[in-house]
Amino acid sequence: MTASAIVSGDVRAAARLMRDLDDRRPEALATLKELFPHTGKAYLVGVTGNPGAGKSTVVDALIAHYRAAGEKVGVVCVDPTSPFTGGAILGDRIRMQRHALDPGVFIRSLATRGHLGGLSRSTFDVVYVLDAMGFDRVLIETVGVGQDEVDVMKAAHTTAVVTVPGLGDDIQAIKSGLLEVADVLVVNKADREGADRTERDLMHMLDLRATGERKEIEIVRTIATRGNGIPELATAIEAHRTRAWTGPAAISRALARTSAHLSELVRGILADRVERTLSTRGGLTEIAQSVVDKREDPWSVAEHLASTL
Ligand SMILES: Nc1nc2c(ncn2[C@@H]2O[C@H](COP(=O)(O)OP(=O)(O)OP(=O)(O)O)[C@@H](O)[C@H]2O)c(=O)[nH]1
Ligand SMILES: [Mg+2]
């Protein structure tokens, strides 16, 4: 019942399912399985990059762009929950506030806290729900720091990496891991000085990195606050879509993307098992004592624990 409600676009049923998936309820997983045949139509666009680069503003402008084109747009924001501030969670949603009442837009935030290691699994879950609901386009925003956040981008069909002028003389601020996932590069805040230089540096970096076949990566300048460059960004995304997701290339990409998801799922199941096994044994501290006391060696203990999973 829940599944059919979600397929028909019931927002409250979907929100409830997403919450239940977060809580890892078995019946939520059963619903997700039922939804699977209804998925595979949404086009997923990842938006990542340096903190404060304007990712949410870019996402907000892209929502407006796709809505104007008649598409229904789902958004997943992975909010960084800083251990220092406890998380400035609402920043992303505030930037997209103007779309909050649009029934053609659904915005879901995921906090990184509580998703240790399973962030991309949770993101995939939410994306599948949005896909089943009939959203044509799903935008995924993450801050490009940390492997977890970069891994999340494996869920996307096309990933835009957002940077800004003036991050330094060279573009070291763009971590090579980020560049690795980039299909389109965005120089946002092009109203600031140094956009030319940043674009040149990025181009240089792409050339240096190119081995054999140069990966085609377009660089687009935007002033997201004014919507400047957003149509060009959307065009660059569609160009990548055509290059990457049509023809024979699409098959190997689909396999790579699904493999990443499966690997995430298997790891998740094993991690849960480890959690459960350890807690039934009074936690690791108890077990660690025997190693501290030199009664047992750590390798044998680990092997034994793993064999009881
Ligand atoms: N001058 C200028 N400011 C911009 C532009 N785009 C975004 N900003 C501003 O940059 C600030 C950060 O924007 P966000 O969209 O929240 O950036 P973000 O990358 O999502 O930030 P986090 O999610 O916190 O990492 C805001 O004050 C925006 O108004 C732009 O093109 N030009
Ligand atoms: Mg943001």
mmCIF file of C-alpha atoms and ligand atoms in Angstrom:
data_model
loop_
_atom_site.group_PDB
_atom_site.id
_atom_site.type_symbol
_atom_site.label_atom_id
_atom_site.label_comp_id
_atom_site.label_asym_id
_atom_site.label_seq_id
_atom_site.Cartn_x
_atom_site.Cartn_y
_atom_site.Cartn_z
ATOM 1 C CA MET A 1 0.000 0.000 0.000
ATOM 2 C CA THR A 2 2.745 2.382 0.974
ATOM 3 C CA ALA A 3 4.594 1.587 -2.234
ATOM 4 C CA SER A 4 1.643 2.437 -4.467
ATOM 5 C CA ALA A 5 1.055 5.672 -2.527
ATOM 6 C CA ILE A 6 4.656 6.639 -3.134
ATOM 7 C CA VAL A 7 4.524 5.764 -6.822
ATOM 8 C CA SER A 8 1.493 8.010 -7.124
ATOM 9 C CA GLY A 9 3.568 10.813 -5.611
ATOM 10 C CA ASP A 10 2.279 10.887 -2.016
ATOM 11 C CA VAL A 11 4.705 13.245 -0.312
ATOM 12 C CA ARG A 12 3.807 12.305 3.249
ATOM 13 C CA ALA A 13 4.123 8.588 2.594
ATOM 14 C CA ALA A 14 7.500 9.234 0.993
ATOM 15 C CA ALA A 15 8.721 11.352 3.896
ATOM 16 C CA ARG A 16 7.643 8.650 6.327
ATOM 17 C CA LEU A 17 9.407 5.957 4.320
ATOM 18 C CA MET A 18 12.617 8.007 4.220
ATOM 19 C CA ARG A 19 12.490 8.373 7.996
ATOM 20 C CA ASP A 20 11.867 4.669 8.468
ATOM 21 C CA LEU A 21 14.732 3.856 6.126
ATOM 22 C CA ASP A 22 16.956 6.069 8.264
ATOM 23 C CA ASP A 23 15.869 4.107 11.313
ATOM 24 C CA ARG A 24 16.653 0.917 9.401
ATOM 25 C CA ARG A 25 13.198 -0.565 9.879
ATOM 26 C CA PRO A 26 12.815 -3.891 8.050
ATOM 27 C CA GLU A 27 9.372 -3.027 6.650
ATOM 28 C CA ALA A 28 10.859 0.120 5.105
ATOM 29 C CA LEU A 29 13.350 -2.009 3.235
ATOM 30 C CA ALA A 30 10.503 -4.212 2.026
ATOM 31 C CA THR A 31 8.767 -1.136 0.603
ATOM 32 C CA LEU A 32 11.996 -0.037 -1.077
ATOM 33 C CA LYS A 33 12.206 -3.441 -2.776
ATOM 34 C CA GLU A 34 8.661 -3.021 -4.045
ATOM 35 C CA LEU A 35 9.562 0.389 -5.422
ATOM 36 C CA PHE A 36 12.546 -0.858 -7.395
ATOM 37 C CA PRO A 37 10.610 -1.752 -10.580
ATOM 38 C CA HIS A 38 9.317 1.835 -10.654
ATOM 39 C CA THR A 39 12.794 3.361 -10.623
ATOM 40 C CA GLY A 40 15.377 4.106 -13.287
ATOM 41 C CA LYS A 41 13.775 7.100 -14.923
ATOM 42 C CA ALA A 42 15.209 9.989 -12.908
ATOM 43 C CA TYR A 43 18.379 11.727 -14.034
ATOM 44 C CA LEU A 44 20.691 12.323 -11.086
ATOM 45 C CA VAL A 45 22.913 15.368 -10.938
ATOM 46 C CA GLY A 46 25.528 15.666 -8.187
ATOM 47 C CA VAL A 47 26.684 19.083 -7.033
ATOM 48 C CA THR A 48 29.744 19.114 -4.822
ATOM 49 C CA GLY A 49 32.706 21.385 -4.109
ATOM 50 C CA ASN A 50 34.404 23.541 -1.553
ATOM 51 C CA PRO A 51 32.504 24.635 1.534
ATOM 52 C CA GLY A 52 30.718 27.905 0.872
ATOM 53 C CA ALA A 53 31.411 27.788 -2.882
ATOM 54 C CA GLY A 54 27.743 28.383 -3.586
ATOM 55 C CA LYS A 55 26.568 24.797 -4.137
ATOM 56 C CA SER A 56 23.149 25.379 -2.576
ATOM 57 C CA THR A 57 22.718 28.575 -4.567
ATOM 58 C CA VAL A 58 23.632 26.687 -7.744
ATOM 59 C CA VAL A 59 21.176 23.917 -6.814
ATOM 60 C CA ASP A 60 18.479 26.505 -6.126
ATOM 61 C CA ALA A 61 19.069 28.089 -9.543
ATOM 62 C CA LEU A 62 19.066 24.669 -11.238
ATOM 63 C CA ILE A 63 15.744 23.816 -9.569
ATOM 64 C CA ALA A 64 14.265 26.991 -11.064
ATOM 65 C CA HIS A 65 15.759 26.136 -14.450
ATOM 66 C CA TYR A 66 14.414 22.571 -14.544
ATOM 67 C CA ARG A 67 11.018 23.637 -13.178
ATOM 68 C CA ALA A 68 10.728 26.219 -15.942
ATOM 69 C CA ALA A 69 11.375 23.371 -18.375
ATOM 70 C CA GLY A 70 8.476 21.476 -16.812
ATOM 71 C CA GLU A 71 10.527 18.882 -14.928
ATOM 72 C CA LYS A 72 9.732 17.677 -11.433
ATOM 73 C CA VAL A 73 12.771 18.072 -9.221
ATOM 74 C CA GLY A 74 13.858 16.128 -6.140
ATOM 75 C CA VAL A 75 16.769 17.337 -4.023
ATOM 76 C CA VAL A 76 18.955 15.507 -1.520
ATOM 77 C CA CYS A 77 21.188 17.751 0.574
ATOM 78 C CA VAL A 78 23.834 16.054 2.618
ATOM 79 C CA ASP A 79 24.381 18.492 5.429
ATOM 80 C CA PRO A 80 27.747 18.562 7.039
ATOM 81 C CA THR A 81 27.317 18.169 10.780
ATOM 82 C CA SER A 82 30.442 19.721 12.126
ATOM 83 C CA PRO A 83 31.676 18.264 15.393
ATOM 84 C CA PHE A 84 32.470 21.827 16.443
ATOM 85 C CA THR A 85 29.237 23.653 15.751
ATOM 86 C CA GLY A 86 26.918 20.694 15.996
ATOM 87 C CA GLY A 87 26.054 21.387 12.413
ATOM 88 C CA ALA A 88 24.799 24.416 10.536
ATOM 89 C CA ILE A 89 22.147 22.168 9.106
ATOM 90 C CA LEU A 90 19.635 24.603 7.760
ATOM 91 C CA GLY A 91 21.875 26.582 5.427
ATOM 92 C CA ASP A 92 21.073 24.450 2.409
ATOM 93 C CA ARG A 93 17.337 24.515 2.866
ATOM 94 C CA ILE A 94 17.265 28.246 3.454
ATOM 95 C CA ARG A 95 18.917 28.810 0.068
ATOM 96 C CA MET A 96 16.151 26.768 -1.566
ATOM 97 C CA GLN A 97 13.295 28.177 0.471
ATOM 98 C CA ARG A 98 11.485 29.721 -2.481
ATOM 99 C CA HIS A 99 10.792 26.223 -3.817
ATOM 100 C CA ALA A 100 9.473 24.851 -0.521
ATOM 101 C CA LEU A 101 5.811 25.266 -1.466
ATOM 102 C CA ASP A 102 6.148 24.042 -5.031
ATOM 103 C CA PRO A 103 4.546 20.572 -5.257
ATOM 104 C CA GLY A 104 6.903 19.810 -8.141
ATOM 105 C CA VAL A 105 9.875 20.062 -5.782
ATOM 106 C CA PHE A 106 10.807 17.779 -2.895
ATOM 107 C CA ILE A 107 13.807 18.577 -0.720
ATOM 108 C CA ARG A 108 15.260 16.069 1.714
ATOM 109 C CA SER A 109 18.220 16.729 4.004
ATOM 110 C CA LEU A 110 20.471 14.002 5.294
ATOM 111 C CA ALA A 111 22.763 14.770 8.185
ATOM 112 C CA THR A 112 26.165 13.172 8.002
ATOM 113 C CA ARG A 113 25.990 12.357 11.684
ATOM 114 C CA GLY A 114 24.539 8.935 12.252
ATOM 115 C CA HIS A 115 25.492 7.830 8.776
ATOM 116 C CA LEU A 116 29.053 6.973 9.533
ATOM 117 C CA GLY A 117 30.317 5.043 6.553
ATOM 118 C CA GLY A 118 26.766 4.514 5.326
ATOM 119 C CA LEU A 119 26.151 7.937 3.916
ATOM 120 C CA SER A 120 26.126 6.908 0.318
ATOM 121 C CA ARG A 121 23.834 3.979 1.149
ATOM 122 C CA SER A 122 21.330 6.385 2.709
ATOM 123 C CA THR A 123 21.657 8.722 -0.248
ATOM 124 C CA PHE A 124 20.973 5.902 -2.706
ATOM 125 C CA ASP A 125 17.888 4.943 -0.644
ATOM 126 C CA VAL A 126 16.452 8.456 -0.773
ATOM 127 C CA VAL A 127 17.262 8.776 -4.464
ATOM 128 C CA TYR A 128 15.401 5.543 -5.239
ATOM 129 C CA VAL A 129 12.332 6.831 -3.389
ATOM 130 C CA LEU A 130 12.403 10.142 -5.278
ATOM 131 C CA ASP A 131 12.883 8.265 -8.542
ATOM 132 C CA ALA A 132 9.885 6.020 -7.809
ATOM 133 C CA MET A 133 7.814 9.117 -6.956
ATOM 134 C CA GLY A 134 8.295 10.284 -10.509
ATOM 135 C CA PHE A 135 10.810 13.095 -10.126
ATOM 136 C CA ASP A 136 12.488 13.610 -13.495
ATOM 137 C CA ARG A 137 15.576 15.186 -12.030
ATOM 138 C CA VAL A 138 17.239 14.554 -8.699
ATOM 139 C CA LEU A 139 19.904 16.957 -7.494
ATOM 140 C CA ILE A 140 22.328 15.762 -4.821
ATOM 141 C CA GLU A 141 24.388 18.313 -2.881
ATOM 142 C CA THR A 142 27.361 17.370 -0.725
ATOM 143 C CA VAL A 143 30.321 19.282 0.612
ATOM 144 C CA GLY A 144 33.352 17.880 -1.113
ATOM 145 C CA VAL A 145 35.365 17.189 1.984
ATOM 146 C CA GLY A 146 35.925 13.682 3.192
ATOM 147 C CA GLN A 147 35.818 10.433 1.298
ATOM 148 C CA ASP A 148 32.242 9.713 2.367
ATOM 149 C CA GLU A 149 30.926 12.818 0.671
ATOM 150 C CA VAL A 150 32.928 12.164 -2.471
ATOM 151 C CA ASP A 151 31.641 8.572 -2.501
ATOM 152 C CA VAL A 152 28.082 9.868 -2.437
ATOM 153 C CA MET A 153 28.702 11.276 -5.890
ATOM 154 C CA LYS A 154 28.867 7.718 -7.240
ATOM 155 C CA ALA A 155 25.094 7.806 -7.059
ATOM 156 C CA ALA A 156 24.946 10.635 -9.616
ATOM 157 C CA HIS A 157 24.867 10.317 -13.402
ATOM 158 C CA THR A 158 26.575 13.664 -13.885
ATOM 159 C CA THR A 159 28.575 15.457 -11.220
ATOM 160 C CA ALA A 160 29.296 19.177 -11.201
ATOM 161 C CA VAL A 161 32.145 20.347 -8.983
ATOM 162 C CA VAL A 162 31.732 23.947 -7.831
ATOM 163 C CA THR A 163 34.702 26.132 -7.102
ATOM 164 C CA VAL A 164 35.261 29.879 -6.765
ATOM 165 C CA PRO A 165 37.917 32.407 -7.781
ATOM 166 C CA GLY A 166 40.594 33.323 -5.339
ATOM 167 C CA LEU A 167 41.110 30.091 -3.506
ATOM 168 C CA GLY A 168 44.837 30.552 -3.828
ATOM 169 C CA ASP A 169 47.503 30.877 -6.461
ATOM 170 C CA ASP A 170 46.978 27.377 -7.537
ATOM 171 C CA ILE A 171 43.850 25.373 -7.284
ATOM 172 C CA GLN A 172 45.118 22.998 -4.655
ATOM 173 C CA ALA A 173 41.957 23.785 -2.773
ATOM 174 C CA ILE A 174 40.177 21.537 -5.211
ATOM 175 C CA LYS A 175 41.209 18.197 -3.857
ATOM 176 C CA SER A 176 42.275 15.750 -6.509
ATOM 177 C CA GLY A 177 39.586 13.380 -5.250
ATOM 178 C CA LEU A 178 37.015 15.989 -6.169
ATOM 179 C CA LEU A 179 38.480 16.490 -9.608
ATOM 180 C CA GLU A 180 38.282 12.747 -10.069
ATOM 181 C CA VAL A 181 34.487 12.797 -9.800
ATOM 182 C CA ALA A 182 33.972 15.965 -11.879
ATOM 183 C CA ASP A 183 32.093 15.715 -15.161
ATOM 184 C CA VAL A 184 31.512 19.458 -15.309
ATOM 185 C CA LEU A 185 33.501 22.150 -13.503
ATOM 186 C CA VAL A 186 31.739 25.285 -12.303
ATOM 187 C CA VAL A 187 33.564 28.511 -11.515
ATOM 188 C CA ASN A 188 30.893 30.174 -9.409
ATOM 189 C CA LYS A 189 31.023 33.710 -7.989
ATOM 190 C CA ALA A 190 32.336 34.818 -11.367
ATOM 191 C CA ASP A 191 31.390 38.355 -10.292
ATOM 192 C CA ARG A 192 34.516 38.241 -8.173
ATOM 193 C CA GLU A 193 37.982 39.016 -9.357
ATOM 194 C CA GLY A 194 40.130 36.199 -10.680
ATOM 195 C CA ALA A 195 37.592 34.058 -12.528
ATOM 196 C CA ASP A 196 39.816 34.082 -15.664
ATOM 197 C CA ARG A 197 42.770 32.937 -13.694
ATOM 198 C CA THR A 198 40.802 30.200 -11.931
ATOM 199 C CA GLU A 199 39.485 28.929 -15.240
ATOM 200 C CA ARG A 200 43.004 28.874 -16.705
ATOM 201 C CA ASP A 201 44.347 27.046 -13.664
ATOM 202 C CA LEU A 202 41.582 24.475 -13.865
ATOM 203 C CA MET A 203 42.214 23.943 -17.547
ATOM 204 C CA HIS A 204 45.913 23.510 -16.849
ATOM 205 C CA MET A 205 45.155 21.017 -14.135
ATOM 206 C CA LEU A 206 42.906 19.002 -16.440
ATOM 207 C CA ASP A 207 45.674 18.960 -19.072
ATOM 208 C CA LEU A 208 48.283 17.817 -16.567
ATOM 209 C CA ARG A 209 46.054 15.095 -15.331
ATOM 210 C CA ALA A 210 45.098 13.889 -18.754
ATOM 211 C CA THR A 211 46.699 10.588 -19.520
ATOM 212 C CA GLY A 212 45.899 9.055 -22.861
ATOM 213 C CA GLU A 213 42.368 10.014 -23.646
ATOM 214 C CA ARG A 214 41.527 13.441 -22.255
ATOM 215 C CA LYS A 215 38.343 13.240 -20.243
ATOM 216 C CA GLU A 216 36.041 15.869 -21.683
ATOM 217 C CA ILE A 217 35.227 18.210 -18.855
ATOM 218 C CA GLU A 218 33.535 21.493 -19.608
ATOM 219 C CA ILE A 219 34.237 24.509 -17.453
ATOM 220 C CA VAL A 220 31.248 26.799 -16.901
ATOM 221 C CA ARG A 221 31.227 30.188 -15.202
ATOM 222 C CA THR A 222 28.260 31.126 -13.083
ATOM 223 C CA ILE A 223 26.976 33.867 -10.822
ATOM 224 C CA ALA A 224 24.475 31.629 -9.114
ATOM 225 C CA THR A 225 22.922 34.383 -7.013
ATOM 226 C CA ARG A 226 21.759 36.053 -10.243
ATOM 227 C CA GLY A 227 21.160 32.884 -12.218
ATOM 228 C CA ASN A 228 23.899 33.829 -14.667
ATOM 229 C CA GLY A 229 25.451 30.877 -16.452
ATOM 230 C CA ILE A 230 22.827 28.433 -15.186
ATOM 231 C CA PRO A 231 21.388 27.652 -18.658
ATOM 232 C CA GLU A 232 24.981 27.042 -19.826
ATOM 233 C CA LEU A 233 25.546 24.754 -16.853
ATOM 234 C CA ALA A 234 22.374 22.840 -17.676
ATOM 235 C CA THR A 235 23.559 22.530 -21.286
ATOM 236 C CA ALA A 236 26.948 21.206 -20.145
ATOM 237 C CA ILE A 237 25.165 18.660 -17.949
ATOM 238 C CA GLU A 238 23.039 17.501 -20.904
ATOM 239 C CA ALA A 239 26.140 17.294 -23.102
ATOM 240 C CA HIS A 240 27.757 15.008 -20.543
ATOM 241 C CA ARG A 241 24.568 13.009 -20.334
ATOM 242 C CA THR A 242 24.649 12.435 -24.083
ATOM 243 C CA ARG A 243 28.348 11.515 -24.059
ATOM 244 C CA ALA A 244 28.234 9.273 -21.028
ATOM 245 C CA TRP A 245 24.768 7.797 -20.847
ATOM 246 C CA THR A 246 23.885 6.976 -24.420
ATOM 247 C CA GLY A 247 25.459 4.280 -26.556
ATOM 248 C CA PRO A 248 27.876 1.591 -25.440
ATOM 249 C CA ALA A 249 29.560 3.773 -22.785
ATOM 250 C CA ALA A 250 26.313 3.750 -20.843
ATOM 251 C CA ILE A 251 26.473 0.017 -20.246
ATOM 252 C CA SER A 252 29.807 0.012 -18.471
ATOM 253 C CA ARG A 253 28.841 3.110 -16.528
ATOM 254 C CA ALA A 254 25.605 1.557 -15.372
ATOM 255 C CA LEU A 255 27.523 -1.507 -14.240
ATOM 256 C CA ALA A 256 30.078 0.620 -12.359
ATOM 257 C CA ARG A 257 27.352 2.621 -10.679
ATOM 258 C CA THR A 258 25.401 -0.463 -9.661
ATOM 259 C CA SER A 259 28.585 -2.162 -8.424
ATOM 260 C CA ALA A 260 29.303 0.829 -6.196
ATOM 261 C CA HIS A 261 25.802 0.580 -4.773
ATOM 262 C CA LEU A 262 26.009 -3.169 -4.217
ATOM 263 C CA SER A 263 29.368 -2.860 -2.519
ATOM 264 C CA GLU A 264 27.868 -0.208 -0.254
ATOM 265 C CA LEU A 265 24.943 -2.484 0.599
ATOM 266 C CA VAL A 266 27.095 -5.510 1.382
ATOM 267 C CA ARG A 267 29.386 -3.414 3.559
ATOM 268 C CA GLY A 268 26.353 -2.004 5.316
ATOM 269 C CA ILE A 269 24.951 -5.448 6.093
ATOM 270 C CA LEU A 270 28.329 -6.625 7.379
ATOM 271 C CA ALA A 271 28.840 -3.464 9.440
ATOM 272 C CA ASP A 272 25.442 -4.020 11.075
ATOM 273 C CA ARG A 273 26.396 -7.581 11.867
ATOM 274 C CA VAL A 274 29.672 -6.466 13.401
ATOM 275 C CA GLU A 275 27.791 -3.910 15.496
ATOM 276 C CA ARG A 276 25.346 -6.560 16.717
ATOM 277 C CA THR A 277 27.978 -9.186 17.447
ATOM 278 C CA LEU A 278 30.061 -6.737 19.428
ATOM 279 C CA SER A 279 27.156 -5.451 21.445
ATOM 280 C CA THR A 280 26.042 -8.964 22.430
ATOM 281 C CA ARG A 281 29.527 -9.454 23.783
ATOM 282 C CA GLY A 282 29.440 -6.394 25.961
ATOM 283 C CA GLY A 283 31.224 -4.169 23.475
ATOM 284 C CA LEU A 284 34.832 -4.122 22.382
ATOM 285 C CA THR A 285 36.212 -2.748 25.652
ATOM 286 C CA GLU A 286 35.462 -5.985 27.441
ATOM 287 C CA ILE A 287 37.244 -7.986 24.783
ATOM 288 C CA ALA A 288 40.118 -5.501 24.572
ATOM 289 C CA GLN A 289 40.969 -6.165 28.202
ATOM 290 C CA SER A 290 42.216 -9.648 27.412
ATOM 291 C CA VAL A 291 44.525 -8.201 24.772
ATOM 292 C CA VAL A 292 45.734 -5.433 27.082
ATOM 293 C CA ASP A 293 46.477 -8.104 29.693
ATOM 294 C CA LYS A 294 48.360 -10.050 27.025
ATOM 295 C CA ARG A 295 46.161 -13.055 27.616
ATOM 296 C CA GLU A 296 45.265 -13.097 23.946
ATOM 297 C CA ASP A 297 46.724 -11.622 20.766
ATOM 298 C CA PRO A 298 44.612 -9.133 18.789
ATOM 299 C CA TRP A 299 44.729 -11.094 15.514
ATOM 300 C CA SER A 300 43.269 -14.255 16.979
ATOM 301 C CA VAL A 301 40.592 -12.280 18.794
ATOM 302 C CA ALA A 302 39.619 -10.471 15.572
ATOM 303 C CA GLU A 303 39.535 -13.712 13.591
ATOM 304 C CA HIS A 304 37.402 -15.355 16.223
ATOM 305 C CA LEU A 305 34.966 -12.430 16.361
ATOM 306 C CA ALA A 306 34.660 -12.327 12.591
ATOM 307 C CA SER A 307 33.994 -16.063 12.436
ATOM 308 C CA THR A 308 30.993 -15.650 14.754
ATOM 309 C CA LEU A 309 29.288 -12.978 12.638
HETATM 310 N N1 LIG B 1 29.171 37.066 -4.954
HETATM 311 C C1 LIG B 1 28.576 35.894 -5.094
HETATM 312 N N2 LIG B 1 28.133 35.254 -3.998
HETATM 313 C C2 LIG B 1 27.548 34.042 -4.158
HETATM 314 C C3 LIG B 1 27.363 33.470 -5.430
HETATM 315 N N3 LIG B 1 26.764 32.269 -5.266
HETATM 316 C C4 LIG B 1 26.574 32.104 -3.956
HETATM 317 N N4 LIG B 1 27.035 33.177 -3.267
HETATM 318 C C5 LIG B 1 26.997 33.396 -1.821
HETATM 319 O O1 LIG B 1 27.915 32.519 -1.181
HETATM 320 C C6 LIG B 1 27.432 32.148 0.112
HETATM 321 C C7 LIG B 1 27.437 30.638 0.265
HETATM 322 O O2 LIG B 1 26.475 30.117 -0.628
HETATM 323 P P1 LIG B 1 25.866 28.663 -0.476
HETATM 324 O O3 LIG B 1 25.043 28.426 -1.677
HETATM 325 O O4 LIG B 1 25.252 28.471 0.844
HETATM 326 O O5 LIG B 1 27.199 27.810 -0.541
HETATM 327 P P2 LIG B 1 27.374 26.240 -0.281
HETATM 328 O O6 LIG B 1 28.517 25.816 -1.132
HETATM 329 O O7 LIG B 1 26.095 25.537 -0.448
HETATM 330 O O8 LIG B 1 27.793 26.231 1.248
HETATM 331 P P3 LIG B 1 27.900 24.947 2.218
HETATM 332 O O9 LIG B 1 26.760 24.031 1.871
HETATM 333 O O10 LIG B 1 27.785 25.547 3.590
HETATM 334 O O11 LIG B 1 29.245 24.354 1.946
HETATM 335 C C8 LIG B 1 26.046 32.760 0.253
HETATM 336 O O12 LIG B 1 26.155 33.946 0.982
HETATM 337 C C9 LIG B 1 25.647 33.034 -1.193
HETATM 338 O O13 LIG B 1 24.753 34.104 -1.319
HETATM 339 C C10 LIG B 1 27.826 34.201 -6.576
HETATM 340 O O14 LIG B 1 27.729 33.758 -7.721
HETATM 341 N N5 LIG B 1 28.422 35.399 -6.341
HETATM 342 MG MG MG B 2 25.102 24.236 0.827
#
